[in-house]
Amino acid sequence: MKLKSFYYKYETATLHFIHSGKKTKLRTFPSCTLKQDLQGQSVAVIGLGKSGRAAAKLALARGASVLAIDQNQNLRPLEKDPLFERHSGVRTILGQFDEELFKDAHVVVVSPGVPLENYGLSCLLQSGKRVMSELDFAAEVISRSIKILAVTGTNGKSTVVTFAGQMLNYLGIDTFVGGNLGKPLSEAALQCFTLPSSKPKFQVAVVEVSSYQIEIPNKYFCPSVTVILNLTPDHLERHKTMRNYALTKCRLLSHMANTKLGLLPLGKALSLAGKIGVVCVLTTEHIFPSGNQLLNEAIKGHEFNVAWIGAFPGVKVRNNYLTMFVKKLNILEKIDMEAKTASFEVPEIGIQSQLQLSTMKAMGIHNYHNAAVAALSILGLDIGVDAEALNSTIEILRAPPHRMQIVHKDICGVTWIDDSKATNVEAAYVLNGDSNGFEQLVEPLNNHRCVITFGSSGLMIHKTLVDNGLSIPCIGAANLKDAISHARKMAKHGDAIVLSPGCASFDEFKNFEQRGMVFQELAFPS
């Protein structure tokens, strides 16, 4: 299906859609023309996590010497890493760092985990020094013939990226899937140096983009399709305000030409309600505002083709087929499987089709939306894939781990679900002055059997819920193991025990992955 272009420009608070009668001719670029383009130059790489190490390897492949920097003194220097031992042009500095060393660097590459307040980076940017994100450093050498699908948003981006990658690979389209999820984009760029210039490794790169990765304005990262799924409070310890957060997300639209497609949230966005401790009944859906007023301000001056998530022109999942029966002892979902459809209607550019979702095995209504957004994004790439082909991919879609992942169903008929990735309700502290935001979960949680809170924020969450009218039992636990013990006692046949914390792991676990794995181990009694 061909994707024709129309013109979108934000001029005032009103959205204007203007047809362009001009046909767009796709430009082609030679791939991998920048081999050894940094010969004789020095690249400083700040932050030696997964992204920083990939950027360091890419810099060496491009002919540069590398100054590798990290505050963590316990890291292994790159010189002692087998992946770097054959390179002589590497120097690692851990712990204290003299900013004067930046004077000799031709390029400074910043890993997403490093705030711009560190290492004097803000001043360095203002000085005119070439300071780049790892994402942009990689994009500079990726073949322009590779279509880029970029996905950002507060929630759901990993799943949409995963679904899009699974769809494309199933259809036989060579696809890189990574960015903030999995492999850094620098690893895709590195493959440019191992293949002939006329034969790029990938046809499409599906890239999850976090706000940290685009804090530094990008110059070379130019998506063919950009998706902003939603915007709710998160990462405000770094971005300070929601306005800054929205402006940062919308930087992905800054290099989109008129032939490119941007998907934006409209009105409301679906978000899982059960974001606290362990809930002994399967969570239902709850609606939160998507922050569109901030997005409307943030997209001023950007030009791109627009479609909406949740309305037309765009993609809409018709879910009036869903009937929920909530009983005191359990919850029953009765779904008309034949009516699960997503409609794509963008008449301005000639898209009008449906996606059949009845064969989908990934759990949750939100995943119907995730699959539909992934499908429309692929149509927007204009790579010869139509909705009929995408229908054949729905059955094989699998959500990434720790996102409403069914662990098992035990001998008591209780289903154990790992939603450890639900980490950002704590960012709702800024919603209503002194409010911490958890009170908005009281109404949906009252349909469940109980809530169990634990961790460093457990007492705060417990008090907020009880003070705001929670009518079901709210049990405080010492830790996750204790919470599991309480959950086993409370759960009845047909219930689900859901780990859906609503907070990052600041105390008991190093990250949401470890927390999810421990939950999965505890779900099986010893």
Short mmCIF file of C-alpha atoms in Angstrom, two decimals:
data_model
loop_
_atom_site.label_atom_id
_atom_site.label_comp_id
_atom_site.label_asym_id
_atom_site.label_seq_id
_atom_site.Cartn_x
_atom_site.Cartn_y
_atom_site.Cartn_z
CA MET A 1 0.00 0.00 0.00
CA LYS A 2 1.45 3.35 -1.00
CA LEU A 3 1.50 6.08 1.61
CA LYS A 4 0.77 9.42 0.02
CA SER A 5 1.73 12.59 1.80
CA PHE A 6 -0.26 15.42 3.22
CA TYR A 7 1.01 18.44 5.05
CA TYR A 8 0.66 19.21 8.72
CA LYS A 9 1.89 22.28 10.50
CA TYR A 10 1.14 23.50 13.97
CA GLU A 11 0.45 27.25 13.74
CA THR A 12 -1.85 27.98 16.69
CA ALA A 13 -3.74 25.85 19.18
CA THR A 14 -5.83 24.69 16.23
CA LEU A 15 -4.58 21.82 14.08
CA HIS A 16 -4.55 22.51 10.33
CA PHE A 17 -4.52 19.82 7.67
CA ILE A 18 -3.48 20.96 4.22
CA HIS A 19 -3.19 18.72 1.17
CA SER A 20 -0.09 18.92 -0.93
CA GLY A 21 -0.57 18.13 -4.58
CA LYS A 22 3.10 17.43 -5.11
CA LYS A 23 4.24 13.87 -5.45
CA THR A 24 7.16 12.96 -3.29
CA LYS A 25 10.13 11.18 -4.77
CA LEU A 26 12.03 9.12 -2.25
CA ARG A 27 15.68 10.08 -2.02
CA THR A 28 18.31 7.38 -1.90
CA PHE A 29 21.65 7.68 -0.17
CA PRO A 30 24.76 5.58 -0.37
CA SER A 31 25.19 3.48 2.75
CA CYS A 32 28.13 3.38 5.09
CA THR A 33 30.07 6.12 3.30
CA LEU A 34 31.71 7.30 6.52
CA LYS A 35 34.13 4.41 7.13
CA GLN A 36 37.16 5.68 9.05
CA ASP A 37 35.69 9.19 8.88
CA LEU A 38 37.06 9.94 12.36
CA GLN A 39 40.64 8.90 11.55
CA GLY A 40 43.04 10.95 13.67
CA GLN A 41 40.30 12.33 15.91
CA SER A 42 39.56 11.74 19.59
CA VAL A 43 36.09 10.75 20.85
CA ALA A 44 35.21 11.07 24.54
CA VAL A 45 32.49 8.61 25.56
CA ILE A 46 30.77 9.44 28.84
CA GLY A 47 28.99 6.61 30.63
CA LEU A 48 30.19 3.04 30.12
CA GLY A 49 26.98 1.07 30.32
CA LYS A 50 25.63 -0.87 27.37
CA SER A 51 25.13 2.22 25.19
CA GLY A 52 28.48 3.79 26.05
CA ARG A 53 30.46 0.63 25.31
CA ALA A 54 28.67 0.22 21.97
CA ALA A 55 29.44 3.86 21.11
CA ALA A 56 33.11 3.31 22.03
CA LYS A 57 33.31 0.30 19.69
CA LEU A 58 31.69 2.35 16.93
CA ALA A 59 34.11 5.25 17.45
CA LEU A 60 37.08 2.88 17.14
CA ALA A 61 35.59 1.36 13.99
CA ARG A 62 35.31 4.87 12.57
CA GLY A 63 39.03 5.36 13.13
CA ALA A 64 39.01 7.49 16.29
CA SER A 65 40.88 7.08 19.54
CA VAL A 66 38.58 6.80 22.55
CA LEU A 67 38.65 8.42 25.98
CA ALA A 68 36.16 6.36 28.03
CA ILE A 69 34.76 8.00 31.18
CA ASP A 70 32.55 6.82 34.03
CA GLN A 71 32.05 7.87 37.65
CA ASN A 72 31.85 4.24 38.82
CA GLN A 73 35.31 3.27 40.03
CA ASN A 74 34.33 -0.41 40.21
CA LEU A 75 33.90 -0.84 36.47
CA ARG A 76 36.44 -2.77 34.45
CA PRO A 77 38.51 -0.42 32.25
CA LEU A 78 37.94 -0.93 28.55
CA GLU A 79 41.64 -1.72 28.10
CA LYS A 80 41.05 -4.91 30.13
CA ASP A 81 37.85 -5.87 28.30
CA PRO A 82 38.39 -8.67 25.73
CA LEU A 83 36.12 -6.79 23.31
CA PHE A 84 38.57 -3.87 23.27
CA GLU A 85 41.94 -5.50 23.94
CA ARG A 86 43.04 -5.44 20.30
CA HIS A 87 42.54 -1.67 20.15
CA SER A 88 45.49 0.45 21.24
CA GLY A 89 43.69 3.80 21.06
CA VAL A 90 41.61 3.39 24.24
CA ARG A 91 42.05 5.13 27.57
CA THR A 92 39.62 4.71 30.48
CA ILE A 93 39.15 7.14 33.37
CA LEU A 94 36.97 6.00 36.28
CA GLY A 95 35.88 8.08 39.26
CA GLN A 96 37.16 11.67 39.43
CA PHE A 97 37.55 13.36 36.06
CA ASP A 98 39.33 16.54 34.99
CA GLU A 99 37.03 18.39 32.59
CA GLU A 100 40.09 19.98 30.98
CA LEU A 101 40.57 16.67 29.14
CA PHE A 102 37.55 17.54 27.01
CA LYS A 103 39.62 20.20 25.27
CA ASP A 104 41.45 17.54 23.28
CA ALA A 105 38.28 15.66 22.28
CA HIS A 106 36.88 16.34 18.82
CA VAL A 107 33.55 14.67 19.69
CA VAL A 108 31.86 14.01 23.04
CA VAL A 109 29.32 11.17 23.04
CA VAL A 110 26.95 11.06 26.02
CA SER A 111 25.22 7.88 27.18
CA PRO A 112 21.52 8.21 28.05
CA GLY A 113 22.12 7.53 31.74
CA VAL A 114 24.27 10.66 32.15
CA PRO A 115 22.41 13.92 33.01
CA LEU A 116 23.62 17.09 31.32
CA GLU A 117 24.37 18.59 34.75
CA ASN A 118 27.26 16.12 35.09
CA TYR A 119 30.77 16.71 33.74
CA GLY A 120 29.87 20.30 32.82
CA LEU A 121 28.02 19.00 29.74
CA SER A 122 25.54 21.89 29.63
CA CYS A 123 28.38 24.39 29.42
CA LEU A 124 30.15 22.20 26.89
CA LEU A 125 27.07 22.24 24.66
CA GLN A 126 26.88 26.03 24.86
CA SER A 127 30.56 26.35 24.03
CA GLY A 128 30.07 24.90 20.56
CA LYS A 129 31.90 21.64 21.26
CA ARG A 130 30.47 18.76 19.24
CA VAL A 131 28.41 16.95 21.86
CA MET A 132 26.18 14.10 20.69
CA SER A 133 23.84 11.49 22.11
CA GLU A 134 24.75 7.85 21.51
CA LEU A 135 21.62 7.64 19.35
CA ASP A 136 22.72 10.46 17.05
CA PHE A 137 26.33 9.27 16.94
CA ALA A 138 25.06 5.94 15.60
CA ALA A 139 22.52 7.47 13.21
CA GLU A 140 25.25 9.51 11.52
CA VAL A 141 26.63 6.39 9.84
CA ILE A 142 23.50 4.29 9.37
CA SER A 143 22.49 3.91 5.74
CA ARG A 144 19.88 6.45 4.69
CA SER A 145 18.18 3.65 2.76
CA ILE A 146 17.15 2.06 6.08
CA LYS A 147 13.68 3.17 7.20
CA ILE A 148 13.55 4.12 10.88
CA LEU A 149 10.46 3.61 13.04
CA ALA A 150 10.95 5.50 16.32
CA VAL A 151 8.64 4.87 19.28
CA THR A 152 8.54 6.93 22.47
CA GLY A 153 6.03 7.67 25.24
CA THR A 154 5.77 7.16 28.96
CA ASN A 155 4.20 3.70 28.77
CA GLY A 156 3.98 0.91 26.22
CA LYS A 157 6.91 1.77 23.96
CA SER A 158 8.81 -1.49 24.55
CA THR A 159 5.75 -3.54 23.65
CA VAL A 160 4.96 -1.55 20.50
CA VAL A 161 8.60 -1.81 19.39
CA THR A 162 8.64 -5.55 20.11
CA PHE A 163 5.37 -6.12 18.23
CA ALA A 164 6.55 -4.08 15.22
CA GLY A 165 9.81 -6.03 15.09
CA GLN A 166 8.00 -9.36 15.34
CA MET A 167 5.58 -8.37 12.56
CA LEU A 168 8.34 -7.25 10.20
CA ASN A 169 10.60 -10.23 10.83
CA TYR A 170 7.68 -12.65 10.39
CA LEU A 171 7.02 -11.05 6.99
CA GLY A 172 10.63 -11.63 5.96
CA ILE A 173 11.79 -8.02 6.26
CA ASP A 174 15.27 -7.75 7.80
CA THR A 175 14.77 -5.59 10.87
CA PHE A 176 16.92 -4.22 13.67
CA VAL A 177 15.04 -3.88 16.98
CA GLY A 178 16.72 -1.93 19.75
CA GLY A 179 17.62 1.50 21.03
CA ASN A 180 16.50 1.96 24.62
CA LEU A 181 15.27 -1.64 24.48
CA GLY A 182 17.85 -4.38 23.98
CA LYS A 183 20.69 -3.49 21.61
CA PRO A 184 21.90 0.13 21.37
CA LEU A 185 21.61 1.70 17.92
CA SER A 186 25.43 1.85 17.78
CA GLU A 187 25.41 -1.93 17.38
CA ALA A 188 23.31 -1.58 14.22
CA ALA A 189 25.71 1.10 12.95
CA LEU A 190 28.68 -1.19 13.58
CA GLN A 191 27.27 -3.70 11.12
CA CYS A 192 27.66 -1.10 8.39
CA PHE A 193 31.40 -1.65 8.66
CA THR A 194 31.20 -5.40 8.02
CA LEU A 195 29.08 -5.34 4.85
CA PRO A 196 29.53 -4.01 1.32
CA SER A 197 28.29 -0.43 0.99
CA SER A 198 25.61 -1.48 -1.50
CA LYS A 199 24.04 -4.03 0.85
CA PRO A 200 22.75 -2.69 4.17
CA LYS A 201 22.14 -5.32 6.83
CA PHE A 202 18.62 -4.07 7.64
CA GLN A 203 15.71 -2.71 5.67
CA VAL A 204 14.06 -1.27 8.78
CA ALA A 205 15.27 -0.18 12.21
CA VAL A 206 12.59 -0.19 14.92
CA VAL A 207 13.99 1.96 17.71
CA GLU A 208 12.64 2.52 21.21
CA VAL A 209 13.61 6.04 22.25
CA SER A 210 13.60 7.26 25.84
CA SER A 211 13.55 10.93 26.78
CA TYR A 212 17.11 10.56 28.10
CA GLN A 213 18.33 9.63 24.62
CA ILE A 214 17.08 12.86 23.06
CA GLU A 215 17.96 15.33 25.80
CA ILE A 216 20.71 16.49 23.46
CA PRO A 217 19.05 17.66 20.21
CA ASN A 218 19.64 15.20 17.40
CA LYS A 219 20.87 16.10 13.94
CA TYR A 220 21.17 12.75 12.14
CA PHE A 221 18.44 10.61 13.72
CA CYS A 222 15.61 11.12 11.22
CA PRO A 223 12.71 8.67 11.56
CA SER A 224 10.41 7.76 8.71
CA VAL A 225 7.66 7.22 11.30
CA THR A 226 7.57 8.60 14.83
CA VAL A 227 5.11 7.39 17.46
CA ILE A 228 4.46 9.29 20.70
CA LEU A 229 2.21 6.87 22.57
CA ASN A 230 1.30 8.97 25.60
CA LEU A 231 2.65 11.52 28.03
CA THR A 232 2.20 11.15 31.77
CA PRO A 233 4.47 12.33 34.60
CA ASP A 234 7.76 10.44 34.69
CA HIS A 235 11.50 11.13 34.98
CA LEU A 236 10.77 14.55 36.46
CA GLU A 237 13.79 14.29 38.75
CA ARG A 238 15.76 14.84 35.55
CA HIS A 239 13.45 16.87 33.30
CA LYS A 240 12.13 19.02 36.20
CA THR A 241 8.80 19.95 34.55
CA MET A 242 6.20 18.24 32.36
CA ARG A 243 6.73 20.96 29.78
CA ASN A 244 10.42 20.06 29.49
CA TYR A 245 9.47 16.39 29.32
CA ALA A 246 7.03 17.01 26.45
CA LEU A 247 9.49 19.21 24.55
CA THR A 248 12.14 16.51 24.84
CA LYS A 249 9.84 13.76 23.56
CA CYS A 250 8.80 15.91 20.58
CA ARG A 251 12.40 16.39 19.45
CA LEU A 252 11.86 13.16 17.52
CA LEU A 253 9.63 15.18 15.18
CA SER A 254 12.20 17.88 14.49
CA HIS A 255 13.80 16.16 11.48
CA MET A 256 10.68 14.68 9.92
CA ALA A 257 10.06 15.73 6.32
CA ASN A 258 6.63 16.12 4.76
CA THR A 259 6.71 12.54 3.52
CA LYS A 260 7.00 11.20 7.07
CA LEU A 261 4.26 10.09 9.49
CA GLY A 262 3.80 11.05 13.14
CA LEU A 263 1.34 9.22 15.40
CA LEU A 264 0.15 11.20 18.42
CA PRO A 265 -2.20 10.34 21.29
CA LEU A 266 -5.63 11.96 21.24
CA GLY A 267 -7.84 12.65 24.23
CA LYS A 268 -7.30 9.72 26.53
CA ALA A 269 -4.83 6.88 26.78
CA LEU A 270 -5.40 3.46 28.31
CA SER A 271 -3.26 2.58 31.28
CA LEU A 272 -3.33 -0.38 33.63
CA ALA A 273 -4.93 0.36 36.95
CA GLY A 274 -3.29 -2.20 39.21
CA LYS A 275 0.00 -0.47 39.83
CA ILE A 276 0.45 -1.29 43.48
CA GLY A 277 2.13 -4.23 45.20
CA VAL A 278 0.20 -7.42 44.58
CA VAL A 279 -3.48 -7.32 43.61
CA CYS A 280 -5.32 -10.60 44.02
CA VAL A 281 -7.63 -10.10 41.04
CA LEU A 282 -6.81 -9.45 37.42
CA THR A 283 -6.51 -5.71 36.82
CA THR A 284 -9.06 -3.90 34.71
CA GLU A 285 -8.36 -0.87 32.54
CA HIS A 286 -8.47 2.70 33.77
CA ILE A 287 -8.29 5.91 31.78
CA PHE A 288 -5.80 8.65 32.51
CA PRO A 289 -5.29 11.92 30.59
CA SER A 290 -2.58 11.67 27.95
CA GLY A 291 -1.12 15.14 28.32
CA ASN A 292 -2.09 16.36 24.87
CA GLN A 293 -2.15 20.04 25.83
CA LEU A 294 1.56 19.82 26.55
CA LEU A 295 2.17 17.92 23.33
CA ASN A 296 0.23 20.51 21.34
CA GLU A 297 2.57 23.17 22.65
CA ALA A 298 5.65 21.02 22.13
CA ILE A 299 5.00 20.30 18.44
CA LYS A 300 4.87 23.95 17.40
CA GLY A 301 7.03 24.47 14.35
CA HIS A 302 7.31 20.79 13.44
CA GLU A 303 6.05 19.68 10.04
CA PHE A 304 4.92 16.11 9.42
CA ASN A 305 2.00 13.95 8.32
CA VAL A 306 -0.21 13.33 11.34
CA ALA A 307 -2.43 10.46 12.46
CA TRP A 308 -4.03 9.90 15.84
CA ILE A 309 -3.95 7.03 18.27
CA GLY A 310 -7.54 6.50 19.32
CA ALA A 311 -9.31 8.50 16.61
CA PHE A 312 -9.47 9.18 12.89
CA PRO A 313 -7.47 10.00 10.87
CA GLY A 314 -5.42 7.31 12.54
CA VAL A 315 -6.08 4.04 14.32
CA LYS A 316 -8.91 3.04 16.61
CA VAL A 317 -9.54 -0.27 18.34
CA ARG A 318 -13.24 -1.02 18.53
CA ASN A 319 -13.59 -2.72 21.89
CA ASN A 320 -17.32 -2.48 22.52
CA TYR A 321 -17.28 -6.26 22.25
CA LEU A 322 -15.78 -6.49 25.74
CA THR A 323 -18.06 -7.33 28.66
CA MET A 324 -16.61 -7.41 32.17
CA PHE A 325 -18.39 -9.27 34.97
CA VAL A 326 -16.90 -8.43 38.36
CA LYS A 327 -18.04 -10.69 41.19
CA LYS A 328 -17.06 -10.73 44.83
CA LEU A 329 -15.02 -13.90 44.46
CA ASN A 330 -13.51 -13.49 41.04
CA ILE A 331 -13.46 -11.63 37.76
CA LEU A 332 -14.63 -13.09 34.47
CA GLU A 333 -13.85 -11.69 31.04
CA LYS A 334 -16.34 -12.62 28.35
CA ILE A 335 -15.08 -11.54 24.95
CA ASP A 336 -16.65 -11.87 21.53
CA MET A 337 -13.57 -13.14 19.73
CA GLU A 338 -15.01 -12.47 16.27
CA ALA A 339 -15.38 -8.73 16.85
CA LYS A 340 -11.80 -7.89 17.80
CA THR A 341 -10.80 -5.41 15.14
CA ALA A 342 -8.71 -2.28 14.76
CA SER A 343 -9.70 0.23 12.10
CA PHE A 344 -7.19 2.30 10.17
CA GLU A 345 -8.72 5.36 8.56
CA VAL A 346 -6.50 8.09 7.20
CA PRO A 347 -8.51 9.22 4.15
CA GLU A 348 -6.17 12.11 3.44
CA ILE A 349 -3.42 9.66 2.53
CA GLY A 350 -5.54 6.80 1.22
CA ILE A 351 -5.45 4.36 4.16
CA GLN A 352 -8.70 2.63 5.09
CA SER A 353 -8.46 -0.95 6.31
CA GLN A 354 -8.95 -3.21 9.30
CA LEU A 355 -6.70 -5.38 11.41
CA GLN A 356 -8.18 -8.58 12.81
CA LEU A 357 -7.06 -9.19 16.40
CA SER A 358 -9.04 -12.30 17.25
CA THR A 359 -6.02 -14.63 17.13
CA MET A 360 -3.93 -12.52 19.50
CA LYS A 361 -2.41 -14.43 22.41
CA ALA A 362 -0.71 -11.52 24.22
CA MET A 363 -2.70 -10.74 27.35
CA GLY A 364 -4.70 -7.57 27.96
CA ILE A 365 -6.85 -5.05 26.11
CA HIS A 366 -3.91 -2.65 26.05
CA ASN A 367 -2.07 -5.10 23.80
CA TYR A 368 -4.80 -4.81 21.16
CA HIS A 369 -3.96 -1.12 21.07
CA ASN A 370 -0.23 -1.82 21.04
CA ALA A 371 -0.59 -4.21 18.11
CA ALA A 372 -2.78 -1.76 16.20
CA VAL A 373 -0.31 1.10 16.66
CA ALA A 374 2.57 -1.13 15.57
CA ALA A 375 0.63 -2.15 12.45
CA LEU A 376 -0.27 1.42 11.42
CA SER A 377 3.34 2.46 11.99
CA ILE A 378 4.49 -0.25 9.59
CA LEU A 379 1.95 0.89 6.99
CA GLY A 380 3.41 4.37 7.39
CA LEU A 381 6.89 3.13 6.48
CA ASP A 382 5.63 2.52 2.93
CA ILE A 383 7.68 -0.64 2.40
CA GLY A 384 5.10 -2.65 0.49
CA VAL A 385 3.33 -4.19 3.50
CA ASP A 386 -0.48 -4.04 3.59
CA ALA A 387 -3.05 -4.71 6.30
CA GLU A 388 -3.85 -8.17 4.93
CA ALA A 389 -0.23 -9.23 5.39
CA LEU A 390 -0.19 -7.76 8.90
CA ASN A 391 -3.27 -9.81 9.83
CA SER A 392 -1.16 -12.95 9.43
CA THR A 393 1.27 -11.75 12.13
CA ILE A 394 -1.16 -11.22 15.03
CA GLU A 395 -1.06 -14.80 16.31
CA ILE A 396 2.73 -14.79 16.75
CA LEU A 397 2.95 -11.56 18.78
CA ARG A 398 4.51 -11.96 22.22
CA ALA A 399 4.91 -9.10 24.69
CA PRO A 400 8.35 -8.52 26.24
CA PRO A 401 9.03 -9.98 29.72
CA HIS A 402 7.66 -8.44 32.94
CA ARG A 403 4.76 -6.69 31.17
CA MET A 404 1.54 -8.49 32.17
CA GLN A 405 3.45 -11.73 31.64
CA ILE A 406 1.57 -14.85 32.72
CA VAL A 407 4.01 -16.85 34.85
CA HIS A 408 1.80 -19.89 35.50
CA LYS A 409 -1.54 -21.10 36.83
CA ASP A 410 -1.11 -22.98 40.08
CA ILE A 411 -2.93 -26.06 41.41
CA CYS A 412 -5.36 -23.80 43.29
CA GLY A 413 -6.55 -22.20 40.07
CA VAL A 414 -4.74 -18.90 40.73
CA THR A 415 -2.98 -17.18 37.84
CA TRP A 416 0.34 -15.45 38.59
CA ILE A 417 1.11 -12.38 36.46
CA ASP A 418 4.41 -10.46 36.37
CA ASP A 419 3.88 -6.76 35.60
CA SER A 420 7.10 -5.61 37.24
CA LYS A 421 7.71 -3.07 34.47
CA ALA A 422 4.85 -0.95 35.87
CA THR A 423 7.29 1.49 37.46
CA ASN A 424 6.08 5.05 37.00
CA VAL A 425 3.03 5.77 39.14
CA GLU A 426 5.49 7.25 41.64
CA ALA A 427 6.07 10.05 39.12
CA ALA A 428 2.48 11.16 39.82
CA TYR A 429 3.80 12.95 42.92
CA VAL A 430 3.60 16.17 40.90
CA LEU A 431 -0.01 15.81 39.77
CA ASN A 432 -1.87 17.62 42.51
CA GLY A 433 0.40 19.61 44.75
CA ASP A 434 0.88 17.57 47.90
CA SER A 435 -0.85 14.57 46.35
CA ASN A 436 1.28 11.57 45.42
CA GLY A 437 -1.14 10.45 42.70
CA PHE A 438 -2.06 7.02 44.08
CA GLU A 439 -5.53 8.19 45.15
CA GLN A 440 -6.62 8.03 41.51
CA LEU A 441 -6.33 4.22 41.71
CA VAL A 442 -8.84 3.84 44.56
CA GLU A 443 -11.95 3.52 42.40
CA PRO A 444 -10.67 0.79 40.06
CA LEU A 445 -8.94 -1.07 42.87
CA ASN A 446 -12.20 -1.30 44.81
CA ASN A 447 -13.28 -3.94 42.27
CA HIS A 448 -10.46 -6.24 43.39
CA ARG A 449 -10.04 -8.56 46.34
CA CYS A 450 -7.18 -6.80 48.10
CA VAL A 451 -4.06 -4.67 47.72
CA ILE A 452 -0.73 -5.60 49.27
CA THR A 453 1.90 -2.89 49.58
CA PHE A 454 5.61 -3.30 50.32
CA GLY A 455 8.95 -1.60 49.86
CA SER A 456 10.20 1.86 50.83
CA SER A 457 7.01 3.52 49.54
CA GLY A 458 4.67 0.90 50.99
CA LEU A 459 3.49 2.89 54.01
CA MET A 460 2.91 6.02 51.92
CA ILE A 461 0.89 4.08 49.34
CA HIS A 462 -1.10 2.30 52.05
CA LYS A 463 -2.02 5.57 53.80
CA THR A 464 -2.99 7.30 50.55
CA LEU A 465 -5.31 4.50 49.48
CA VAL A 466 -6.99 4.09 52.86
CA ASP A 467 -7.39 7.85 53.40
CA ASN A 468 -9.04 8.19 50.01
CA GLY A 469 -11.73 5.56 50.50
CA LEU A 470 -10.27 2.18 49.57
CA SER A 471 -12.95 -0.31 50.61
CA ILE A 472 -11.04 -3.58 50.12
CA PRO A 473 -8.37 -4.91 52.50
CA CYS A 474 -5.02 -3.14 52.19
CA ILE A 475 -2.22 -5.22 53.70
CA GLY A 476 1.27 -3.94 54.47
CA ALA A 477 4.13 -6.38 53.83
CA ALA A 478 7.78 -6.21 54.86
CA ASN A 479 9.13 -7.21 51.44
CA LEU A 480 8.18 -9.04 48.25
CA LYS A 481 8.49 -12.49 49.83
CA ASP A 482 6.17 -11.44 52.64
CA ALA A 483 3.75 -9.93 50.11
CA ILE A 484 3.64 -13.22 48.21
CA SER A 485 2.85 -15.07 51.43
CA HIS A 486 -0.12 -12.75 52.12
CA ALA A 487 -1.29 -13.03 48.51
CA ARG A 488 -1.38 -16.84 48.66
CA LYS A 489 -3.59 -16.70 51.75
CA MET A 490 -6.01 -14.20 50.19
CA ALA A 491 -6.34 -15.60 46.66
CA LYS A 492 -9.29 -17.82 45.70
CA HIS A 493 -9.81 -20.13 42.74
CA GLY A 494 -10.09 -18.02 39.58
CA ASP A 495 -8.18 -15.05 41.00
CA ALA A 496 -4.95 -13.60 39.66
CA ILE A 497 -1.99 -12.40 41.70
CA VAL A 498 -0.44 -9.49 39.85
CA LEU A 499 2.91 -7.89 40.66
CA SER A 500 2.27 -4.32 39.47
CA PRO A 501 4.35 -2.10 41.74
CA GLY A 502 3.87 1.45 40.47
CA CYS A 503 7.34 2.39 41.73
CA ALA A 504 10.93 1.98 40.64
CA SER A 505 13.17 -0.43 42.55
CA PHE A 506 15.11 1.76 44.95
CA ASP A 507 15.53 -0.59 47.90
CA GLU A 508 15.09 -4.35 47.61
CA PHE A 509 16.02 -4.79 43.93
CA LYS A 510 18.45 -3.19 41.51
CA ASN A 511 15.89 -2.91 38.69
CA PHE A 512 12.45 -4.05 37.54
CA GLU A 513 13.94 -7.09 35.76
CA GLN A 514 15.42 -8.49 38.97
CA ARG A 515 12.18 -7.77 40.83
CA GLY A 516 10.20 -9.62 38.17
CA MET A 517 12.51 -12.62 38.20
CA VAL A 518 12.27 -12.90 42.00
CA PHE A 519 8.48 -12.73 41.73
CA GLN A 520 8.50 -15.51 39.16
CA GLU A 521 10.64 -17.69 41.41
CA LEU A 522 8.35 -17.07 44.39
CA ALA A 523 5.27 -17.86 42.28
CA PHE A 524 6.32 -21.51 42.35
CA PRO A 525 6.13 -22.82 45.94
CA SER A 526 9.27 -24.58 47.12
#
